[in-house]
Coordinates of C-alpha atoms in Angstrom, one line a residue:
Chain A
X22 CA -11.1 37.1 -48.4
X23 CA -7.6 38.7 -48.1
X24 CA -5.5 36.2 -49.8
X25 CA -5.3 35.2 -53.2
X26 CA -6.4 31.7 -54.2
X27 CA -3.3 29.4 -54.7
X28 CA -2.3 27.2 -57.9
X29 CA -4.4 24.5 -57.2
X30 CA -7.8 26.6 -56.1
X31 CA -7.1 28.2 -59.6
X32 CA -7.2 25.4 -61.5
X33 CA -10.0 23.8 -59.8
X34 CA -11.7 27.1 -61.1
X35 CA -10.1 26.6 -64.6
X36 CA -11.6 22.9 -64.9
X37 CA -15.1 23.9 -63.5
X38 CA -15.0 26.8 -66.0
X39 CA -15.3 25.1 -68.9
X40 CA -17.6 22.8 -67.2
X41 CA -18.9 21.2 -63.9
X42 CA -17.7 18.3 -62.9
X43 CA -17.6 15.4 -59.9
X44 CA -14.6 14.8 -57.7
X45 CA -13.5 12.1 -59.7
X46 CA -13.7 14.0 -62.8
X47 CA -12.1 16.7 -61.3
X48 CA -9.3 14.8 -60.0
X49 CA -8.5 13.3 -63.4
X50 CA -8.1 16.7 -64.8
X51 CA -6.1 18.3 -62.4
X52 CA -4.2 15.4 -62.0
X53 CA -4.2 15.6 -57.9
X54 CA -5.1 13.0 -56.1
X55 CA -9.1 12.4 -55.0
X56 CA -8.7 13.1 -51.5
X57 CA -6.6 16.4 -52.1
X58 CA -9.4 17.3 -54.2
X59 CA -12.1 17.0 -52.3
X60 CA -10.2 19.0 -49.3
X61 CA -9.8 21.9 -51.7
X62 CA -13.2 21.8 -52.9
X63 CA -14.6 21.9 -49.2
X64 CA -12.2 25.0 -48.7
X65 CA -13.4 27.0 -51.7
X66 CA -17.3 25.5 -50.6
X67 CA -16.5 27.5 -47.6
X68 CA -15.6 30.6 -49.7
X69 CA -19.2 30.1 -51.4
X70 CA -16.8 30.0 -54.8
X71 CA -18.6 27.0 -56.0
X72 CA -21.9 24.5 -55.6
X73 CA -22.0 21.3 -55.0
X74 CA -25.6 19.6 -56.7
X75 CA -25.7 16.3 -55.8
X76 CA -21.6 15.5 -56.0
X77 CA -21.8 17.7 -59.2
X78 CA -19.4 21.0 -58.8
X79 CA -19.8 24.3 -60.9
X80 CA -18.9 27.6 -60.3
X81 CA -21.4 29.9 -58.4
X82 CA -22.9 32.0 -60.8
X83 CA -24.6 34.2 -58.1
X84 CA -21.1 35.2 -56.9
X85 CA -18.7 36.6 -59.6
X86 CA -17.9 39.4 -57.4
X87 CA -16.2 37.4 -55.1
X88 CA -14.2 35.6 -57.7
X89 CA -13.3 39.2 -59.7
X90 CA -11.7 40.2 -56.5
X91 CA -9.9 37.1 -56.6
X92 CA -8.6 38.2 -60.3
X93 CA -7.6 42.1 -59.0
X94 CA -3.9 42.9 -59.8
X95 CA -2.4 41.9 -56.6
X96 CA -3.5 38.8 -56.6
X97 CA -2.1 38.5 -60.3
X98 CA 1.0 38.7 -59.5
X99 CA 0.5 36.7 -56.9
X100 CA -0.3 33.9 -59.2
X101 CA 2.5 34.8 -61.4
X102 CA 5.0 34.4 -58.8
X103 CA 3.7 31.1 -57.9
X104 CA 4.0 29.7 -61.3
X105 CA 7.3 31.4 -61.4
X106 CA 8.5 29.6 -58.5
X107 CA 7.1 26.8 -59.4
X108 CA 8.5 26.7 -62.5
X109 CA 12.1 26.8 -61.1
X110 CA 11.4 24.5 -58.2
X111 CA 10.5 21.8 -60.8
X112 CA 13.3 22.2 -63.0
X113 CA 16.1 22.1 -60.3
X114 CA 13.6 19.4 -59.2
X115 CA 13.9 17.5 -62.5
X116 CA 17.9 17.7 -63.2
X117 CA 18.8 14.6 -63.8
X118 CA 15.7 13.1 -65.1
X119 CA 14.4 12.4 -68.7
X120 CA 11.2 14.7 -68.7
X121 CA 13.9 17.6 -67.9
X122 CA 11.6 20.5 -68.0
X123 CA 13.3 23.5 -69.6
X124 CA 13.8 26.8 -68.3
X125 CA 16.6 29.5 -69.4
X126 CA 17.3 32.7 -67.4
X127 CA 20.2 34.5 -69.1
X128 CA 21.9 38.1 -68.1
X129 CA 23.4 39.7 -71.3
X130 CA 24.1 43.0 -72.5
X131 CA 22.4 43.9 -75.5
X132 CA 23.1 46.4 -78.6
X133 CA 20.0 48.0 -79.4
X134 CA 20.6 46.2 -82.7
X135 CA 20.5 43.4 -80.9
X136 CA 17.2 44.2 -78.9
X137 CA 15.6 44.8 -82.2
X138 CA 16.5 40.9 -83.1
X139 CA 15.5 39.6 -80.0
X140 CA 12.3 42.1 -79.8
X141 CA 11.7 40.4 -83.7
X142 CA 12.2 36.7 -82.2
X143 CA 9.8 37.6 -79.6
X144 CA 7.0 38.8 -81.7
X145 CA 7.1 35.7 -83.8
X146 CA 7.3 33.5 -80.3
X147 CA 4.2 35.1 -79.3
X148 CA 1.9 34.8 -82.5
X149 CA 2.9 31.3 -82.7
X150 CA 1.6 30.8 -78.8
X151 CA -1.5 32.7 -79.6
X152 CA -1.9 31.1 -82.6
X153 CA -1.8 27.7 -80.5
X154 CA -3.9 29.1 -78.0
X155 CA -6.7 29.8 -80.3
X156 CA -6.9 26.3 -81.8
X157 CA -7.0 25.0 -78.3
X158 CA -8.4 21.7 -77.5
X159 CA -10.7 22.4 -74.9
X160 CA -11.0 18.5 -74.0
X161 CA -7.5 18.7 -72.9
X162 CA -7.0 18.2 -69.6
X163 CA -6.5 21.2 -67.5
X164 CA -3.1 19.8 -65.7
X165 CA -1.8 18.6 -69.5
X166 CA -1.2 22.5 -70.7
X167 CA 2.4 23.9 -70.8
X168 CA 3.3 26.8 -68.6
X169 CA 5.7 28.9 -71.4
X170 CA 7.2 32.0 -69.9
X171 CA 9.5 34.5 -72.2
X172 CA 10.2 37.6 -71.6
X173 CA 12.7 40.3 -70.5
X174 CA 13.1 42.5 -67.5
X175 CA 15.9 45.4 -66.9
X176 CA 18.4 44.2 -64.6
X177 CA 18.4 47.2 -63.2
X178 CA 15.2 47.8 -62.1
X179 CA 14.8 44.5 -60.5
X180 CA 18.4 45.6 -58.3
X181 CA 15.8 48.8 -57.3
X182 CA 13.2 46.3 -56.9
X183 CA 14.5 44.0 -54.6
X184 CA 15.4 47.0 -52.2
X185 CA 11.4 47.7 -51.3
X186 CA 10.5 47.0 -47.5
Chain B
X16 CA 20.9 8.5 -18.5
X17 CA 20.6 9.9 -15.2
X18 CA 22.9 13.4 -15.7
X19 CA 21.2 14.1 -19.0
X20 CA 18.0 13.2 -18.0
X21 CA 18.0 15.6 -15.5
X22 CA 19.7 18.2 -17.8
X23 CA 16.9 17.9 -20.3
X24 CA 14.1 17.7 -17.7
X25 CA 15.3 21.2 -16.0
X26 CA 16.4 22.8 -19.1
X27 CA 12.5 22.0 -20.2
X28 CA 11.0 23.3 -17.3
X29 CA 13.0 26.5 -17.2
X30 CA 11.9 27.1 -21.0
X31 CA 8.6 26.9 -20.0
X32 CA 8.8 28.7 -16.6
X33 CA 8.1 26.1 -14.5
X34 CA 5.2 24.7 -16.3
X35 CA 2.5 22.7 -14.2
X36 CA 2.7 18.7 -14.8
X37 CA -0.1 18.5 -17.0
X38 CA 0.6 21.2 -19.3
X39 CA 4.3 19.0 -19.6
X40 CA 2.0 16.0 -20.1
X41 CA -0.1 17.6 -22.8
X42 CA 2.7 18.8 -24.8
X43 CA 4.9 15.7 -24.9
X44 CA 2.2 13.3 -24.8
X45 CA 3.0 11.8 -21.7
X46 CA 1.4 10.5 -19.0
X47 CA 1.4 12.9 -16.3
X48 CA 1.8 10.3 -13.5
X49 CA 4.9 9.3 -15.3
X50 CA 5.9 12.8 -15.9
X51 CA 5.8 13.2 -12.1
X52 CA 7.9 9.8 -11.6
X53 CA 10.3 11.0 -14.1
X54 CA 10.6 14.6 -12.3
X55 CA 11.2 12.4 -9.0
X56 CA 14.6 10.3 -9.9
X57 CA 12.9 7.6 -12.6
X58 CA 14.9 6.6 -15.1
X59 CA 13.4 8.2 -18.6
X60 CA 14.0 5.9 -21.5
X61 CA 15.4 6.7 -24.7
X62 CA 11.6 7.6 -26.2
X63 CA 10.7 9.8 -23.9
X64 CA 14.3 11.7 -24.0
X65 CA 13.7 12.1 -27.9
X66 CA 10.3 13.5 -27.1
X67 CA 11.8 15.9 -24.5
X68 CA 14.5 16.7 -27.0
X69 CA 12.3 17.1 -30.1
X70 CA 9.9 19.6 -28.1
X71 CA 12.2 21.7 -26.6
X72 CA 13.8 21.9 -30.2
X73 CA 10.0 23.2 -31.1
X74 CA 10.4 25.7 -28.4
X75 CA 13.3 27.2 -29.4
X76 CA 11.4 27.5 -33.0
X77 CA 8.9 29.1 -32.4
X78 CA 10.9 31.6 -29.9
X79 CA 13.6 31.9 -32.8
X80 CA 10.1 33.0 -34.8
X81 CA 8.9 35.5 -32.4
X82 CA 11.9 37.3 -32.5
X83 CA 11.8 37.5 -36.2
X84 CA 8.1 38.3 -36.1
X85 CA 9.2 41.0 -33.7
X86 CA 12.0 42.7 -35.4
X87 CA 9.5 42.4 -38.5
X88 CA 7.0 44.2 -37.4
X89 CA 9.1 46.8 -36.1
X90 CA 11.2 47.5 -39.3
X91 CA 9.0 46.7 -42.0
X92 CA 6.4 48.3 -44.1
X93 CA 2.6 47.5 -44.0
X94 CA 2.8 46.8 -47.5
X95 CA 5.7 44.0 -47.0
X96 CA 3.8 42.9 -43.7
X97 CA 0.8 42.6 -45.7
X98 CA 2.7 40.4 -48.3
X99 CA 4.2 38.2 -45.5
X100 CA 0.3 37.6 -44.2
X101 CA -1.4 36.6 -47.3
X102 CA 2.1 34.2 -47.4
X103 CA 1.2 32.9 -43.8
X104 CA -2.1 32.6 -44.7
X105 CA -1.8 30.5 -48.3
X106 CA 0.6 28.4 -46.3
X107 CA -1.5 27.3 -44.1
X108 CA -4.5 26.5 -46.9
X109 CA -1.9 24.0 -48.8
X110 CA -1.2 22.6 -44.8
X111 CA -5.1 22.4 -44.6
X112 CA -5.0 20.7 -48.1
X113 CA -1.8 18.3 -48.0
X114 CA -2.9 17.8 -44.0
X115 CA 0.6 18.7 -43.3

C-alpha cells in the first residue's frame, strides 16, 4: 500500500490494539457512527490489516509487516499533519462555541535568556504529560483522549521549507 | 427559453465535440428520445436547463483540473508529485468512507 492510513484507520487500529472488539463496540469508542465504521473496517479487511471472527475484529497478528510499513517516517508525518490540520480546522470550526478548543500559534523573538525560560516551561509541560500518560486509563475511550501539541520551530527554516517543489 | 436553450444545448455539444445522443443522455440523466426532441426545437424546462448548466459547470472542472494536473506534472518534483498522489489517494478513501 502506498498511502498512509488516515485518522480514522488509525484509531480503528488504536481501539483494536488494546483489544478486539464488534462494530458496535468499535463505534462507541471512536465515537463515529456504525455505518462509517463498518465501511472503514471493510476497507482495512481489504488491506488484510485486521480479522473479522464472527463480527469480532482484532488486529492480524500474522501481518505486522504490513502495518510497520504503515508506521515508517513518511507516513508519520503524514499523520502528524493530519492531526495538525485537524487541530486548526476544529478550532476555527469551534469559535464561537462553548467547548472552544484551544490552540495558540505565536511568532516572537526570543533572548536566549528567554529560550532558556521557555525551554524550562517546556520540560516541566512534558513530564507532566508523560506523567499523565503513564497513569493512563486504558478503559478510556479511544476518541475521549486530548490531542496536546507544544512545541517550537525556527521561523526561518519553515520560510526555506515551504520553498521545496 | 428558446435563445438560451439553444445557447446551452450547443455550447454543450461543442464541449464535448459533438458527442452522440446517448453519451448526452448518460451524462445528464436524460432520456435520449427527449434529448433528441430537445436538440430538434422542444422547449427544455427549467430542470433540465439546470442539469445542462450544472454538467457543463463539471466540464469546465475537470478541464480547469487537467490543466493544473498538466502544468503539475511538468514543473514539479517526483517527490511533491508523490505527496499530491498519496493526497488523491486518502481523499478518495474518506469519499469511499463518508460515501461522498
Amino acid at each position: 500500500m502506498n498511502r498512509s492510513l488516515t485518522l480514522f484507520e488509525r484509531a480503528i487500529l488504536e481501539s483494536l490494539v488494546r483489544s478486539d472488539k464488534t462494530l458496535d463496540q468499535l463505534s462507541i469508542d471512536i465515537d463515529l457512527d456504525v455505518s462509517v465504521v463498518e465501511r472503514i473496517l471493510n476497507l482495512m479487511l481489504e488491506l488484510n490489516f485486521i480479522s473479522d471472527l464472527g463480527g469480532v475484529f482484532g488486529i492480524r497478528g500474522d501481518n505486522f509487516d504490513e502495518i510497520r510499513k504503515v508506521s515508517g517516517k513518511a507516513q508519520v508525518i503524514q499523520e502528524f499533519s493530519d492531526l495538525l490540520t485537524g487541530a486548526v480546522v476544529s478550532h476555527f470550526d469551534s469559535f464561537g462555541n462553548d467547548d472552544v478548543q484551544r490552540l495558540s500559534v505565536k511568532k516572537v523573538s526570543m533572548t536566549s535568556g528567554e529560550i532558556r525560560i521557555y525551554n524550562a516551561f517546556l520540560t516541566r509541560l512534558e513530564e507532566f504529560i508523560d506523567g499523565v500518560e503513564k497513569r493512563n486509563n486504558r478503559n478510556s475511550k479511544v476518541a475521549d483522549q486530548q490531542l496536546v501539541f507544544f512545541g517550537n520551530s525556527n521561523y526561518s527554516s519553515l520560510i526555506k521549507g515551504s520553498l521545496s517543489i | 427559453m428558446t435563445q438560451l436553450q439553444n445557447e446551452v444545448l450547443s455550447e454543450y455539444v461543442k464541449m464535448l465535440g459533438n458527442p452522440p445522443l446517448r453519451v448526452i443522455s448518460e451524462n445528464t440523466g436524460i432520456n435520449m428520445s427527449r434529448i433528441f426532441r430537445l436538440y430538434n426545437g422542444s422547449e427544455m424546462s427549467l430542470k433540465e436547463y439546470q442539469v445542462f448548466k450544472n454538467e457543463m459547470m463539471r466540464i469546465k472542472e475537470i478541464s480547469s483540473l487537467d490543466d493544473l494536473i498538466e502544468r503539475c506534472l511538468y514543473k514539479l518534483s517526483k517527490d511533491k508529485l508523490s505527496k499530491i498522489v498519496v493526497d488523491l489517494e486518502r481523499s478518495l478513501v474518506v469519499s469511499s468512507v463518508v460515501g461522498g
